[in-house]
Structure formats: C-alpha cells, structure tokens
PDB file of C-alpha atoms in Angstrom:
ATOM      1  CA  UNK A   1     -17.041 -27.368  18.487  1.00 46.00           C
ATOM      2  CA  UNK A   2     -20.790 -28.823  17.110  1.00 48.00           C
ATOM      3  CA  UNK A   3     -22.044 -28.319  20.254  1.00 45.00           C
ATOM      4  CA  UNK A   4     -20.450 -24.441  20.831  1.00 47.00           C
ATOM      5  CA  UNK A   5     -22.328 -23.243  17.527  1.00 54.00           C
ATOM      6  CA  UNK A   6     -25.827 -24.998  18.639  1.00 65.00           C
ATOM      7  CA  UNK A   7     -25.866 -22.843  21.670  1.00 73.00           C
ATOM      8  CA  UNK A   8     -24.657 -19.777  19.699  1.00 82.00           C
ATOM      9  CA  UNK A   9     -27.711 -19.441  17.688  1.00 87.00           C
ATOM     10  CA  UNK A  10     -29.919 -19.354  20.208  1.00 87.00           C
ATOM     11  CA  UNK A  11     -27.641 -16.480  22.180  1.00 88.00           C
ATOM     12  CA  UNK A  12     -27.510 -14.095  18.755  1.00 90.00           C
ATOM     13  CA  UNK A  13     -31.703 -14.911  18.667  1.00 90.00           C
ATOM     14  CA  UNK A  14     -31.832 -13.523  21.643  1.00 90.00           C
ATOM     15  CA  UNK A  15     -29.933 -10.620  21.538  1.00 90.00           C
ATOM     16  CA  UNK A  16     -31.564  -9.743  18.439  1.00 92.00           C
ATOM     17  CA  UNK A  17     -34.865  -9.338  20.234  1.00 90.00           C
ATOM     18  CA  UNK A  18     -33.262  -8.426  23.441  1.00 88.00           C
ATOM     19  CA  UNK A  19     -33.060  -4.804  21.357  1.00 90.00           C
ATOM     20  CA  UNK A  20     -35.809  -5.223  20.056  1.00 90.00           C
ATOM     21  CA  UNK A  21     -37.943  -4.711  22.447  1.00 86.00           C
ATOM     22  CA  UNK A  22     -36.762  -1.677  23.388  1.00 85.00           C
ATOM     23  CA  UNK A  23     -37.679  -0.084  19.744  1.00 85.00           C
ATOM     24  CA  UNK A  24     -41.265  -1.781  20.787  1.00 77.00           C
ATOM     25  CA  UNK A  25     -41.350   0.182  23.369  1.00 77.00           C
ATOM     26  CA  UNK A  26     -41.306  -2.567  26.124  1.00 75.00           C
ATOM     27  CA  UNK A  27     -40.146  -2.052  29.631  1.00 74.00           C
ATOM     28  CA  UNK A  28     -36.949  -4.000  30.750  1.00 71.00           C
ATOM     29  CA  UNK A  29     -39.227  -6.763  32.720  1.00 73.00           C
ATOM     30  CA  UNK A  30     -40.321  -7.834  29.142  1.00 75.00           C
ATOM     31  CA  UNK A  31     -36.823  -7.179  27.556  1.00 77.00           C
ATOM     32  CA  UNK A  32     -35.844 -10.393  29.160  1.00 80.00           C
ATOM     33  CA  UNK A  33     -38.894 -12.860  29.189  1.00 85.00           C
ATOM     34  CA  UNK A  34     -39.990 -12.045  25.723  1.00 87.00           C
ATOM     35  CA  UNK A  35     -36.981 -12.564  24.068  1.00 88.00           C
ATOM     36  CA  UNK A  36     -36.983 -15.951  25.523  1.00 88.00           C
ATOM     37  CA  UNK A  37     -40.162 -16.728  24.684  1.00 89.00           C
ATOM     38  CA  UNK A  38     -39.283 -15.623  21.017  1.00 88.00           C
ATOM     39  CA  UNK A  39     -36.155 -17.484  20.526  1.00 89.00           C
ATOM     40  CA  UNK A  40     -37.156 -20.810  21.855  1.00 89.00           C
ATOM     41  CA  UNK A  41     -40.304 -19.682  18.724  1.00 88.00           C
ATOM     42  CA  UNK A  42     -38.129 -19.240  16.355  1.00 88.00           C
ATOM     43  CA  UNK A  43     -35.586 -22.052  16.740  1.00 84.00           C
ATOM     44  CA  UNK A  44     -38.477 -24.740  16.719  1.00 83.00           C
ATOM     45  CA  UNK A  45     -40.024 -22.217  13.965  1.00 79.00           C
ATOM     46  CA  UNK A  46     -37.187 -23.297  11.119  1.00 79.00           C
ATOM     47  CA  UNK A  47     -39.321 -26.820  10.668  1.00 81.00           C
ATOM     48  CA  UNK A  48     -42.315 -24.480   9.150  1.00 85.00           C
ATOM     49  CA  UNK A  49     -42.006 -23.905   5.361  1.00 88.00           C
ATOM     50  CA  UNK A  50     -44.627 -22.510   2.907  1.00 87.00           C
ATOM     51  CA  UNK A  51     -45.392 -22.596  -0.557  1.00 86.00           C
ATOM     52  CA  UNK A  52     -44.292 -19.737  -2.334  1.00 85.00           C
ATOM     53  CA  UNK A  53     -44.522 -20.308  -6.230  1.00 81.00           C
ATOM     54  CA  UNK A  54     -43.763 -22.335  -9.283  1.00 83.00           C
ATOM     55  CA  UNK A  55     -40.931 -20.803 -11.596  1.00 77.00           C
ATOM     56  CA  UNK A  56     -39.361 -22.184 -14.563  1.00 74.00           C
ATOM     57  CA  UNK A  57     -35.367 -20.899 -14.434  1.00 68.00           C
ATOM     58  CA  UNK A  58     -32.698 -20.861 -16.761  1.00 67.00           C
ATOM     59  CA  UNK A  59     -28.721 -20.449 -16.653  1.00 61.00           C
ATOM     60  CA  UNK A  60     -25.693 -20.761 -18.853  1.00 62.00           C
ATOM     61  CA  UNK A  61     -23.069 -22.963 -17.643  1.00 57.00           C
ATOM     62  CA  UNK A  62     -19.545 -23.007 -19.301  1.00 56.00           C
ATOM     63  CA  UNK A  63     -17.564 -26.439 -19.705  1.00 57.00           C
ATOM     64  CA  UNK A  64     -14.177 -26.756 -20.912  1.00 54.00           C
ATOM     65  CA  UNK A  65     -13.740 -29.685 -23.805  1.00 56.00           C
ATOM     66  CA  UNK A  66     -10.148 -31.080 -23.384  1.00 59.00           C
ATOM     67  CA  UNK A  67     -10.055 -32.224 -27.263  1.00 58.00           C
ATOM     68  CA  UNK A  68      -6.012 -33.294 -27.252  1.00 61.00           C
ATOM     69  CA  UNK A  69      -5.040 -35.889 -29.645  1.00 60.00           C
ATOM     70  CA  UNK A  70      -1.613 -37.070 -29.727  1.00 62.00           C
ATOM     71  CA  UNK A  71       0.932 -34.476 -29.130  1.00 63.00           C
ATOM     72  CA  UNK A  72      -1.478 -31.934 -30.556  1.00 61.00           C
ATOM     73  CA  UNK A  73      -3.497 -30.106 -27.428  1.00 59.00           C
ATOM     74  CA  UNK A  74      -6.720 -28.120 -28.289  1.00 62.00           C
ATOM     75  CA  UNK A  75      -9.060 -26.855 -25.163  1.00 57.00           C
ATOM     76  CA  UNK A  76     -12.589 -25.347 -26.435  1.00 61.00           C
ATOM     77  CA  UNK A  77     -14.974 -23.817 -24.500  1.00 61.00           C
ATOM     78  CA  UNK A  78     -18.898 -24.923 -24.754  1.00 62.00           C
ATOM     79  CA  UNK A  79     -21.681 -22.787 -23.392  1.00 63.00           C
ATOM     80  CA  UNK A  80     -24.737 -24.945 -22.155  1.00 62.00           C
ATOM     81  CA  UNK A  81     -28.024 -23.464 -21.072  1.00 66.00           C
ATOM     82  CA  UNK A  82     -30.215 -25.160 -18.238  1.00 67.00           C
ATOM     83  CA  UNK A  83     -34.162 -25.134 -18.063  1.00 72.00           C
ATOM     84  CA  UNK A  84     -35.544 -26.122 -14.796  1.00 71.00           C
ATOM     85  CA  UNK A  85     -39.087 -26.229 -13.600  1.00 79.00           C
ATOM     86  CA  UNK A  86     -38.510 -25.104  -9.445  1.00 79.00           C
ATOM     87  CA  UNK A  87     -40.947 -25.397  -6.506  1.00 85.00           C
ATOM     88  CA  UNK A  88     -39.998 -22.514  -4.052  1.00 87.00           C
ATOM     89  CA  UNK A  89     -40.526 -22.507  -0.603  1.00 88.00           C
ATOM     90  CA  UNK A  90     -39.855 -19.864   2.404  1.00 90.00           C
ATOM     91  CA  UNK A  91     -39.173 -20.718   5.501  1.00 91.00           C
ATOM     92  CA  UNK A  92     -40.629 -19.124   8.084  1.00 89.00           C
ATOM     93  CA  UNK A  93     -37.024 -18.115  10.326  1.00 90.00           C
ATOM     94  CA  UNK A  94     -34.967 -17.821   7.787  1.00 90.00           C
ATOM     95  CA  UNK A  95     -36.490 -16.162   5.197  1.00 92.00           C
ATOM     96  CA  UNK A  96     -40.296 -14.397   6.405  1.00 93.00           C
ATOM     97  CA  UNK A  97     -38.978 -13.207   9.903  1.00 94.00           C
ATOM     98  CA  UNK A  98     -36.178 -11.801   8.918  1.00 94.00           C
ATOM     99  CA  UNK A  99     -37.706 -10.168   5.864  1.00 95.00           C
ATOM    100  CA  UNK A 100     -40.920  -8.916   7.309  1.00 95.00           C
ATOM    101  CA  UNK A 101     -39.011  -7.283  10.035  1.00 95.00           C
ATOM    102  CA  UNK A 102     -36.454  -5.774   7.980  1.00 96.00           C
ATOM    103  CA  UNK A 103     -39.228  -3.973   5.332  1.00 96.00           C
ATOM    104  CA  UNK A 104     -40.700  -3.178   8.498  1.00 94.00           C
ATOM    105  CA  UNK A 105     -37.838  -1.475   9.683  1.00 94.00           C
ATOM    106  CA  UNK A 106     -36.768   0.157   6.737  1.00 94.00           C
ATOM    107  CA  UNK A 107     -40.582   1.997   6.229  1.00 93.00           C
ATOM    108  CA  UNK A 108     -39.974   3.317  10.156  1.00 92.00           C
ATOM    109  CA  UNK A 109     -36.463   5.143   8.980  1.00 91.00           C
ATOM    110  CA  UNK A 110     -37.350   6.355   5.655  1.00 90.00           C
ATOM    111  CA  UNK A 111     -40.857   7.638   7.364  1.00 91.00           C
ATOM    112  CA  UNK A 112     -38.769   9.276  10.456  1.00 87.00           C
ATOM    113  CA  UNK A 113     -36.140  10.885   7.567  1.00 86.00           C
ATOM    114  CA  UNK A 114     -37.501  10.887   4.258  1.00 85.00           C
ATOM    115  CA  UNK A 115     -34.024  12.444   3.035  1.00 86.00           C
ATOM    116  CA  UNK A 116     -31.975   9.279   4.251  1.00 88.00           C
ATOM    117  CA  UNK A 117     -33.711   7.362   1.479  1.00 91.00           C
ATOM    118  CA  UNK A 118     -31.001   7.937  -1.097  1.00 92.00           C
ATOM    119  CA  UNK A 119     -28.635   6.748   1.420  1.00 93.00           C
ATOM    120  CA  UNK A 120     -30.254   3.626   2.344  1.00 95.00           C
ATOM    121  CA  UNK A 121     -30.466   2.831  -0.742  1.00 95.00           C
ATOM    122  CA  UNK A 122     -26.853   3.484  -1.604  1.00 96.00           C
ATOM    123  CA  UNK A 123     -25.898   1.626   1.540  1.00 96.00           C
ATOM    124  CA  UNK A 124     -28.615  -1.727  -0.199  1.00 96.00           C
ATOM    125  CA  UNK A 125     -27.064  -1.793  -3.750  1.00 96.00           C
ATOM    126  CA  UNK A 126     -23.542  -2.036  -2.136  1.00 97.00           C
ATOM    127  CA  UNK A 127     -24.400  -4.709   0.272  1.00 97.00           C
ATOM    128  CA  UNK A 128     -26.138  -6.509  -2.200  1.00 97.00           C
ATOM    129  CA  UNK A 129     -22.972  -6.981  -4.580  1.00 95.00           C
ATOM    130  CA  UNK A 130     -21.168  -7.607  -1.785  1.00 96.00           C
ATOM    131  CA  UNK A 131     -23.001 -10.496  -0.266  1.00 96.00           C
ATOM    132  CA  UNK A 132     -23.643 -11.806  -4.018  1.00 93.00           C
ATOM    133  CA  UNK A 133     -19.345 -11.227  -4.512  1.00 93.00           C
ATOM    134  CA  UNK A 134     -19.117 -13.734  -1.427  1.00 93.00           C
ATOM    135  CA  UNK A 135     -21.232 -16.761  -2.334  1.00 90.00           C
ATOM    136  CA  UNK A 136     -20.634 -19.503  -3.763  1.00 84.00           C
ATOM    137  CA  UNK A 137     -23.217 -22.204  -5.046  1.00 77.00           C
ATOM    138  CA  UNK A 138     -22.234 -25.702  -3.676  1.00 74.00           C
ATOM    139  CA  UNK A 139     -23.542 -29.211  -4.816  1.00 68.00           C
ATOM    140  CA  UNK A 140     -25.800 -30.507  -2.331  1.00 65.00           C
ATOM    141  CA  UNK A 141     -25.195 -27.896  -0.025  1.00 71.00           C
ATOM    142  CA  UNK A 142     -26.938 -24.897  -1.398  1.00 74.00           C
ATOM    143  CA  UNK A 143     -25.678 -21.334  -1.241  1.00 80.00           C
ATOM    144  CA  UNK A 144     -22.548 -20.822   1.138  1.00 84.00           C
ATOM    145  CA  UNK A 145     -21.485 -17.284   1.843  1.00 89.00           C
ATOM    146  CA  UNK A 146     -18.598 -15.925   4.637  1.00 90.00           C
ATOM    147  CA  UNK A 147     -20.338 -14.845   7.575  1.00 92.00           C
ATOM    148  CA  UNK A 148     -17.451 -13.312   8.883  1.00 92.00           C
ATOM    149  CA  UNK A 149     -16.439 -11.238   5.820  1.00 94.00           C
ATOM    150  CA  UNK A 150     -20.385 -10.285   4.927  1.00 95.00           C
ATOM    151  CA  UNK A 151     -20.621  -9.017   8.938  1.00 96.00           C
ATOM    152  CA  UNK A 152     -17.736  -6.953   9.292  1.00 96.00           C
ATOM    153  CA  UNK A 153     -18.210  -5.152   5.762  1.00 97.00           C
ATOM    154  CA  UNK A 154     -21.784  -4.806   7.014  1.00 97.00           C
ATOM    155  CA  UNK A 155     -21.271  -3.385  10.440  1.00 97.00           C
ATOM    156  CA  UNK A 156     -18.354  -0.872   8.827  1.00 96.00           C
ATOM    157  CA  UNK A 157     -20.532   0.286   6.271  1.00 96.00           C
ATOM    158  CA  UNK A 158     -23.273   1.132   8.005  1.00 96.00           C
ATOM    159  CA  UNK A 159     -20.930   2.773  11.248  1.00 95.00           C
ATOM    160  CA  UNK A 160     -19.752   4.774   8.128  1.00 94.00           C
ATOM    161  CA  UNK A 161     -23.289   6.420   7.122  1.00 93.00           C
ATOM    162  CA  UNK A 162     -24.833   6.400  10.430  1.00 92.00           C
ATOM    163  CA  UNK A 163     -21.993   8.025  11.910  1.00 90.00           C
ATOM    164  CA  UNK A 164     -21.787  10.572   9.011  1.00 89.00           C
ATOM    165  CA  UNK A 165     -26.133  11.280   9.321  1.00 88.00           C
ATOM    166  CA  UNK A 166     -25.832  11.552  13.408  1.00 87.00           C
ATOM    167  CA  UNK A 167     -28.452   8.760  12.943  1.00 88.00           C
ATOM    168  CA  UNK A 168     -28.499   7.736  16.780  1.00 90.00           C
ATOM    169  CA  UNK A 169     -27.277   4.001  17.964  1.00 92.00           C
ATOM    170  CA  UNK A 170     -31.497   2.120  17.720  1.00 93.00           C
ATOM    171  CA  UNK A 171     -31.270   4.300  13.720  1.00 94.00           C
ATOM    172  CA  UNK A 172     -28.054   2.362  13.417  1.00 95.00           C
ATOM    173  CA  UNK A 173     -29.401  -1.272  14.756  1.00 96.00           C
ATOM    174  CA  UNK A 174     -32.414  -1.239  12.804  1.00 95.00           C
ATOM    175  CA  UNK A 175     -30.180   0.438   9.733  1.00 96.00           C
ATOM    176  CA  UNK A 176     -27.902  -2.332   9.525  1.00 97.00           C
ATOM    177  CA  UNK A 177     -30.583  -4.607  10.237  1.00 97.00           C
ATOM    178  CA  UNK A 178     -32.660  -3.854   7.606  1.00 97.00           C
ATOM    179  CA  UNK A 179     -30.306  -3.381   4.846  1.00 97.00           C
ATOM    180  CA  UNK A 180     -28.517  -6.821   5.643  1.00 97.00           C
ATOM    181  CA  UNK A 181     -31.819  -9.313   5.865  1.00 97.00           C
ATOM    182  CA  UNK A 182     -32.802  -6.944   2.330  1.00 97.00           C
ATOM    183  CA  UNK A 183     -29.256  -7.460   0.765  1.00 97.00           C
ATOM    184  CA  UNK A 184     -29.053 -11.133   1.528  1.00 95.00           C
ATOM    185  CA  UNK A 185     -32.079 -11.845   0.137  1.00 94.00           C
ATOM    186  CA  UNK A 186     -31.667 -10.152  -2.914  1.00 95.00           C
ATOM    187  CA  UNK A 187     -27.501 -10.875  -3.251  1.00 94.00           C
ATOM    188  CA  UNK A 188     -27.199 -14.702  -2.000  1.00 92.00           C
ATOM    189  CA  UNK A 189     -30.414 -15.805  -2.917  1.00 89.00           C
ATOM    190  CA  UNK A 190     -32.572 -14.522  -5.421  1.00 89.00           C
ATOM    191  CA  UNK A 191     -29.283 -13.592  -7.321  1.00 87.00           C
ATOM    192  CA  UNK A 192     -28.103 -17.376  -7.152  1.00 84.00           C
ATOM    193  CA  UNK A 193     -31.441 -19.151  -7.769  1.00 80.00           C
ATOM    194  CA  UNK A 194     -30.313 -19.222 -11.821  1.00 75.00           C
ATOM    195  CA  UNK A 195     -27.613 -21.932 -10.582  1.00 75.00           C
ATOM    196  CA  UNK A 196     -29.863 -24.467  -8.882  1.00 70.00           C
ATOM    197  CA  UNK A 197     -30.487 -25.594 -12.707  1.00 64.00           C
ATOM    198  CA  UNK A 198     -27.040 -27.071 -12.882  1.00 66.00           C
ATOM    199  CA  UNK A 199     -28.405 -29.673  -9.504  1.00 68.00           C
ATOM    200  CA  UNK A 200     -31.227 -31.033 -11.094  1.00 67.00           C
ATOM    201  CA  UNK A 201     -33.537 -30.539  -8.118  1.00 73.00           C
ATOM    202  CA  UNK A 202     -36.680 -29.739  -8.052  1.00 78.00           C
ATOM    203  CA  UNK A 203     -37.780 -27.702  -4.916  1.00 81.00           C
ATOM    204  CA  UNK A 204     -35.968 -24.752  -3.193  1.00 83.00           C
ATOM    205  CA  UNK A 205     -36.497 -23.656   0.444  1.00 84.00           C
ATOM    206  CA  UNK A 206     -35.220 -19.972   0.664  1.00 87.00           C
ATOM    207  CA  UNK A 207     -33.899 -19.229   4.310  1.00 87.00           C
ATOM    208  CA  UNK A 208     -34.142 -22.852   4.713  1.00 84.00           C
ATOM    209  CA  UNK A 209     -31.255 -23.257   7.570  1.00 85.00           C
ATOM    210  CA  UNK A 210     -33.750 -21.313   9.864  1.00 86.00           C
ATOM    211  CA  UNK A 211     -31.881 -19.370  12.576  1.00 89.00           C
ATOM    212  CA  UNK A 212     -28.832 -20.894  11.393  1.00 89.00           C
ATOM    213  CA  UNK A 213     -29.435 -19.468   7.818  1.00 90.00           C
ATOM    214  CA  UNK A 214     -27.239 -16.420   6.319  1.00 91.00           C
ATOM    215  CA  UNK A 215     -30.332 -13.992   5.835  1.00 93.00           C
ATOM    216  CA  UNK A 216     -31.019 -14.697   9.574  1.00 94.00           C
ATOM    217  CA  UNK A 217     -27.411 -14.557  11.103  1.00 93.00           C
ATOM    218  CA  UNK A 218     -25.710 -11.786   8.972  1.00 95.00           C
ATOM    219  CA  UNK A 219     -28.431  -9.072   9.691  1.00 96.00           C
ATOM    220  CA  UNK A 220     -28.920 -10.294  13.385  1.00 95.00           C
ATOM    221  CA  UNK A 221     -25.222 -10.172  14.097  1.00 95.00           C
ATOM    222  CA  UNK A 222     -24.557  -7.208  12.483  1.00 96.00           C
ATOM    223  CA  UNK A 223     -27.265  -5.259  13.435  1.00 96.00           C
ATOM    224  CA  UNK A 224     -26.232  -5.927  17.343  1.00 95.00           C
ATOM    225  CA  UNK A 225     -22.441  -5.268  16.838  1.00 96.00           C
ATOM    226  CA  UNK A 226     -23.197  -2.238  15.224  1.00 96.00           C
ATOM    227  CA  UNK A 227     -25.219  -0.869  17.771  1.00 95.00           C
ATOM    228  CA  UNK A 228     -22.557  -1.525  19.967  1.00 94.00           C
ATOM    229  CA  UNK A 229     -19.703  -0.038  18.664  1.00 94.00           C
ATOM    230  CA  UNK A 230     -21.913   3.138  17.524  1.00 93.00           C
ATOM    231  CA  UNK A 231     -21.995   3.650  21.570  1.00 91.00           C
ATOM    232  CA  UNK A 232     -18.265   2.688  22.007  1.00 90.00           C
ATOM    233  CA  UNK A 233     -17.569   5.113  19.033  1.00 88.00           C
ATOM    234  CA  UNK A 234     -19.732   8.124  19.937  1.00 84.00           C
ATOM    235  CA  UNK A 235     -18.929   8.040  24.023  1.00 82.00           C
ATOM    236  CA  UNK A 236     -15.324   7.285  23.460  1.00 72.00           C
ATOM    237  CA  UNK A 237     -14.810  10.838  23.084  1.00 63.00           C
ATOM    238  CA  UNK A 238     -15.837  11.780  26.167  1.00 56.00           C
ATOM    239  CA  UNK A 239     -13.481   9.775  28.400  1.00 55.00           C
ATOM    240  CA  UNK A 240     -10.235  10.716  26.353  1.00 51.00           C
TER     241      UNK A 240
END
C-alpha cells in the first residue's frame, strides 16, 4: 500500500503539467517530455526550503479542570493563552509552486473576464472555510486535512460555476486550480498556524510534505478531475 501512494504522486505531478502545457501553448511533443522533466524537479524539489519570516503567535487553548472531591463532582473550564516566537519556512513544492502558479492563474481569468471576479471570489471564501472546516491540528504531525472530502467539494463547486459562466474546460482546470492551492493556503495553513503554540516548536515549514503536501495534491487533483468531467458533462449531451 506504501509503495502504491509513492508512485501516485509522481502520476498526479505529471498530469498536472501534462495540461499544463497545453495552456503554455506547447505542442504535444513537449506535452510529454516536459512534464517529465518537471515532475522528476519537483519531487527531488520538496528537500528545498527557504526562510520566510520571524512571527511571534498567540492562541487560546481551553482545558477542562476535573475538581471532584468525594461524592461531590465539579468540572470548570480554564482558558490558557500561548505566546510563541515561530521561524517560518516555505517549501519550495509544496507551498511556492503551487502558489505562484495559482496567483498566476487566477490574474489570466480575472484579466480574460473581469466580471467573473465576484465569482471567483465567492467560489475562494467558500473553499477556504471548507478546507479550514476539515483540518485538524495533530501533535507531531502537523496539519491533517481529508483529501478526499476537500477534492470532491472542490471539483463540484467549481463544475457548478464554470458550468453556470460557459467558462470552457482549460477556464475550469486553471479555475479549480487556482482557487484550491489559494484556499488551502489560506484555510489549512495560515488559518491553523495560531495552534502550533500549543507544540512548543519552534520552526514551521509551510507546504512542507512537498508533492505529497495538501496545498500541492488538493488543487492538482482537483484541477485535473474537473477538467475532465467538464468534457464528460458538456459532450454527454450530444451522444444521448
């Protein structure tokens, strides 16, 4: 089972840029050398992290006090607050790649159609308390969200507006793509960072499972299946 999710993660890399390079504008002879090139990059690239900033964060944490005594039973709640000096870190799959590309993405749609912005916003602030709705903060293992859950509420979202603007199936990859890596950021991480307090660490790598990490998986899976099912959906009708 280890070994059939190591050789996923390579597979979703590469159909992530497999449709990409179409957007690029790349002929098929690079649609299939590039992509390798790429994800062999990027899975060797989740070892690079940089230096991002210091930043001092707080968060309340609430503990429960059993005070029983005897046969008498008293429970009292006891509100602590956290200070933490952080080092933050980004890696550079799971967090800049992902990112970079998905601003970049976002700035080509709302360029194309400057009326979709409300939308795509719409579509952000709802994926955002979504993803945020699914984590959970873990000792010693960081931020865990579903994957499963976070991709299919992304994919159906997104179907839903794309569908509804006629936005075309490459609007709808780089729609879903964009809002996801944007909404993950935001929602799992940035959202959760409060909680590392409660650890007692002292550093933070954002994105720092690489191509394995949530903010690299949940927009690269989504983004393809949604494309996909945009063509199954919209050329369906025409066989019935």
């Amino acid at each position: 089972m280890r070994y059939i999710k190591e050789v996923t993660y390579p597979i979703v890399t590469f159909l992530l840029f497999h449709e990409l390079c179409p957007l690029l504008g790349l002929s098929s002879e690079y649609s299939i050398y590039l992509p390798i090139i790429f994800t062999i990059l990027l899975c060797y690239g989740d070892r690079i992290k940089i230096f991002l900033l210091n930043k001092t964060v707080s968060g309340d944490l609430l503990k429960v006090v059993d005070l029983s005594y005897g046969r008498l039973r008293t429970l009292q709640k006891i509100r602590l607050r956290t200070t933490q000096k952080l080092r933050i870190y980004a890696n550079l799959t799971g967090l800049l790649f992902p990112v970079v590309l998905a601003l970049s993405l976002s700035a080509y749609l709302i360029r194309q159609s400057p009326n979709y912005l409300v939308a795509y916003l719409l579509l952000l602030s709802f994926l955002t308390a979504t993803y945020n709705r699914f984590s959970a903060t873990v000792y010693e293992k960081g931020i865990l969200v579903s994957l499963a859950s976070s991709i299919v509420v992304t994919v159906t979202s997104t179907l839903a507006v794309s569908i509804h603007y006629k936005l075309g199936a490459d609007a709808t990859f780089m729609t879903a793509y964009s809002v996801s890596a944007l909404a993950a950021l935001i929602g799992i991480d940035l959202l959760n960072l409060r909680y590392a307090t409660f650890f007692n660490t002292r550093s933070i790598i954002m994105g720092g499972y690489g191509v394995k990490d949530a903010i690299f998986l949940i927009p690269a899976l989504s983004s393809v299946t949604a494309k996909l099912l945009y063509n199954l959906i919209t050329t369906l009708p025409s066989y019935i």
